């Protein structure tokens, strides 16, 4: 299934829906069905099975190009972003004249970002007022469906509701200042994160598995104003999503709606491909991230 949040034509209410193979959007709004994505996730497998049944029945449908897509999940209990692609880590360190620390190979690490600053497809992105170095980051996010603590890596997909495209917008000048102190990132990150356009359940991707839990052979591309700037593949993750989820759930319970970011794919940001010097994103620039099977996520800089 491919789930989304949308506004129907001539309406203002955000609805829970599903994207069908013929590019029709089916509404899942019904009296006994949760009306938003987070409530739907929290309702658990019974509601998910009911949604699959609803889609096969006569429900309200619209062509995809006639609805307004919103972030599939507009807020979340938490947002963790990892650092799982070795090429990105190595290049980012090399740009600063450093080698990858040996600790990176010992355990996957993450930081917490702002789960209440999530944007959807087409929404404008505003850089922090003090920043002049806005960057995109081409990533994947796993959305937790089933709660769990100390989840074994090999069982992680039992807890994943689905995957979506994730743009971890970054203010590189603010981030650089913070990281010199040895704490962060914080204000360099928490102003915006984009998700969408859909959340794709793992069974939809099973034929493209790369042989590790939550890793698939799917191309990832970023374009700025129509020009390709980044290209990578999901299969290049050093740490699998299974390993990320195992680490994130150590000693705590992951909750439905928690977001687990992959970190940036190799070449997947301006910091990496310009050696940290820019030029950076400017007002009016359009950034489009595309991942096979997950669709395209477009945002313009305000």
C-alpha positions in Angstrom: 0.0 0.0 0.0 1.0 3.6 -0.6 -0.5 5.9 2.0 -0.8 9.7 1.9 -2.4 12.7 3.4 -4.3 15.0 1.0 -6.9 17.7 0.5 -9.7 16.9 -2.0 -10.8 19.4 -4.7 -13.1 22.1 -3.3 -12.3 21.1 0.2 -10.1 22.3 3.1 -9.9 19.2 5.3 -6.8 17.0 5.3 -7.8 13.4 4.7 -6.0 10.1 5.0 -5.8 8.3 1.7 -4.2 5.7 -0.4 -2.5 6.0 -3.8 -3.7 3.4 -6.3 -1.8 1.9 -9.2 -3.8 4.0 -11.7 -2.8 7.2 -10.0 -6.2 7.6 -8.3 -6.3 8.8 -4.7 -8.8 6.9 -2.6 -10.1 8.5 0.5 -10.0 6.3 3.7 -12.3 8.7 5.6 -15.0 6.7 7.3 -16.7 6.9 10.7 -14.7 4.1 12.3 -11.4 4.9 10.6 -8.8 7.3 12.2 -8.8 10.5 10.3 -5.1 11.4 10.3 -1.9 9.4 9.7 -0.6 9.4 13.3 -3.9 8.2 14.7 -4.0 5.6 11.9 -0.5 4.3 12.9 -1.4 4.2 16.6 -4.6 2.2 15.8 -2.4 -0.7 14.7 -2.7 -3.7 12.4 -6.5 -4.1 12.6 -7.0 -0.6 11.2 -4.4 -1.2 8.5 -6.2 -4.4 7.4 -9.5 -2.5 7.4 -7.9 0.2 5.2 -6.8 -2.4 2.6 -10.4 -3.7 2.5 -11.8 -0.1 2.1 -9.5 0.6 -0.9 -11.0 -2.4 -2.7 -14.6 -1.2 -2.1 -16.4 1.8 -3.5 -14.9 4.8 -1.9 -14.4 8.5 -2.9 -11.6 8.8 -5.5 -9.9 11.6 -7.4 -7.1 11.7 -10.0 -3.7 12.4 -8.3 -3.2 15.7 -10.2 -6.5 17.0 -8.8 -5.7 16.7 -5.1 -3.3 18.7 -2.9 -0.7 16.5 -1.2 0.3 17.3 2.3 3.1 15.7 4.4 1.9 12.1 5.0 2.8 12.6 8.6 2.6 16.2 9.8 4.0 15.7 13.3 5.6 12.7 15.1 6.5 11.6 18.6 10.2 11.9 17.7 12.5 12.3 14.7 15.9 10.6 14.8 18.3 11.1 11.9 21.3 8.7 11.5 24.6 8.9 9.5 24.5 5.6 7.7 26.1 6.2 4.2 29.8 5.7 4.3 30.5 7.8 1.2 28.8 10.8 2.6 30.5 10.5 6.0 34.0 10.0 4.3 33.6 13.0 2.0 32.2 15.3 4.7 35.2 14.5 6.9 37.7 14.8 4.0 36.3 18.3 3.2 37.5 19.2 6.7 40.9 17.5 6.3 39.9 14.6 8.6 39.4 10.9 8.4 36.3 9.0 9.4 36.6 8.4 13.2 36.9 4.6 14.0 33.9 4.9 16.3 31.7 5.4 13.2 32.4 1.9 12.2 31.5 0.6 15.7 28.0 1.8 16.2 25.4 3.8 14.2 24.9 7.3 15.6 22.0 9.8 15.3 20.8 13.2 16.4 17.3 14.3 17.3 15.6 16.9 15.1 12.3 18.7 15.4 9.2 16.5 14.8 7.0 19.6 14.7 8.6 21.3 11.8 7.6 18.8 9.1 6.7 20.0 5.6 5.0 18.2 2.8 5.2 18.3 -1.0 5.1 21.7 -2.5 5.4 23.6 0.7 7.9 26.5 0.8 11.1 26.1 2.9 12.3 29.1 4.8 15.9 29.2 5.9 16.8 30.6 9.3 17.1 34.3 9.2 20.7 34.2 10.3 21.7 31.7 7.7 23.2 32.2 4.2 24.1 28.5 3.6 20.9 26.5 3.0 21.4 23.0 1.8 19.2 20.0 1.0 19.9 16.4 2.0 18.7 13.3 0.0 17.6 10.7 2.5 15.1 7.9 3.2 12.9 7.7 6.4 11.4 4.7 8.0 8.1 5.3 9.8 7.6 3.1 12.9 4.2 1.3 13.1 4.5 -1.3 15.8 6.0 -0.2 19.2 9.0 -2.0 20.4 12.0 -1.9 22.8 15.4 -3.5 22.2 14.3 -4.6 18.7 16.7 -7.2 17.0 17.9 -5.9 13.7 16.6 -9.0 11.9 13.1 -8.3 13.2 13.0 -4.6 12.5 10.7 -4.7 9.5 8.0 -6.1 11.8 8.0 -2.7 13.4 8.2 -0.6 10.2 4.9 0.7 8.8 6.6 2.1 5.7 9.2 4.2 4.0 9.1 7.7 2.5 11.5 10.3 1.0 13.1 12.6 3.6 14.8 16.0 3.0 16.8 17.0 6.0 17.2 20.7 5.3 20.4 22.1 6.8 21.7 25.6 7.5 25.4 24.8 7.1 26.8 28.0 8.6 24.8 27.6 11.8 25.6 23.9 11.9 29.3 24.5 11.5 29.3 27.0 14.4 27.4 24.6 16.6 29.5 21.6 15.9 32.7 23.4 16.8 31.4 23.5 20.3 31.0 19.7 20.3 27.2 19.7 20.7 24.6 19.5 18.1 23.4 19.9 15.4 20.5 22.0 16.7 19.5 25.3 15.1 21.2 24.3 11.9 18.6 21.6 11.5 15.4 22.1 13.4 13.7 24.7 11.2 12.4 22.3 8.5 12.2 18.6 7.4 10.3 17.5 4.4 8.5 14.1 4.0 6.5 12.6 1.2 4.8 12.3 -1.1 3.7 8.8 0.2 4.5 6.2 2.8 5.2 2.9 1.0 4.8 -0.3 3.0 7.7 -2.8 3.0 5.8 -5.5 1.0 5.6 -3.1 -2.0 9.4 -3.0 -2.1 10.1 -6.7 -1.4 11.2 -7.5 -5.0 13.9 -4.9 -4.8 15.5 -6.0 -1.6 19.3 -5.8 -1.4 19.6 -8.7 1.1 19.8 -6.7 4.3 16.9 -5.7 6.6 15.3 -2.5 5.3 17.8 -2.0 2.4 16.6 -2.0 -1.2 18.2 -1.6 -4.7 16.5 1.7 -5.6 18.1 4.8 -7.3 18.1 8.1 -5.5 18.4 11.5 -7.3 18.3 15.1 -6.4 17.7 18.0 -8.8 17.9 21.7 -8.3 16.0 23.8 -10.8 15.8 20.8 -13.1 19.5 20.1 -13.0 20.7 16.8 -11.5 23.1 17.4 -8.6 23.0 14.2 -6.7 22.7 10.5 -7.5 23.1 7.4 -5.3 21.4 4.1 -4.3 19.7 3.0 -1.2 21.6 -0.3 -1.3 24.8 1.7 -0.5 23.9 2.1 3.2 26.7 0.9 5.4 24.3 0.3 8.3 20.9 -1.3 7.4 17.6 0.1 8.6 17.5 -3.0 10.8 20.7 -1.9 12.5 19.4 1.7 12.8 16.2 0.6 14.4 18.0 -1.8 16.7 20.2 1.1 17.9 17.4 3.6 18.2 15.3 1.1 20.3 18.1 0.2 22.8 16.7 0.7 26.3 13.7 2.7 25.2 10.4 2.0 23.4 10.0 3.2 19.8 6.4 4.5 19.3 4.1 4.4 16.3 4.8 7.5 14.2 8.5 7.8 15.2 10.6 8.8 12.2 14.0 7.1 11.6 16.1 8.9 9.0 18.9 7.2 7.0 21.3 10.1 6.8 22.4 11.5 3.5 23.2 9.2 0.5 26.7 9.7 -1.1 26.8 13.0 -3.1 23.3 13.8 -1.7 23.9 17.4 -0.6 25.7 20.6 -1.6 28.0 20.4 1.3 29.5 17.2 -0.2 29.6 18.1 -3.8 31.0 21.7 -3.4 33.5 20.7 -0.7 31.6 22.8 1.8 32.1 26.1 0.0 28.7 26.4 -1.9 27.1 28.0 -3.8 24.1 27.3 -1.6 20.4 27.3 -2.3 18.9 30.7 -3.1 15.4 32.1 -2.9 13.2 30.6 -5.6 15.3 27.5 -6.1 13.2 24.3 -6.5 14.6 21.1 -5.0 13.2 17.8 -6.2 14.2 14.5 -4.5 13.3 11.3 -6.3 13.6 7.7 -5.1 12.4 4.8 -7.2 9.1 3.3 -5.9 8.7 6.2 -3.4 8.0 9.0 -5.9 9.2 12.6 -6.0 9.3 15.2 -3.3 9.5 18.8 -4.4 9.9 22.0 -2.4 10.9 25.6 -3.3 13.0 27.9 -1.2 10.9 30.8 0.0 
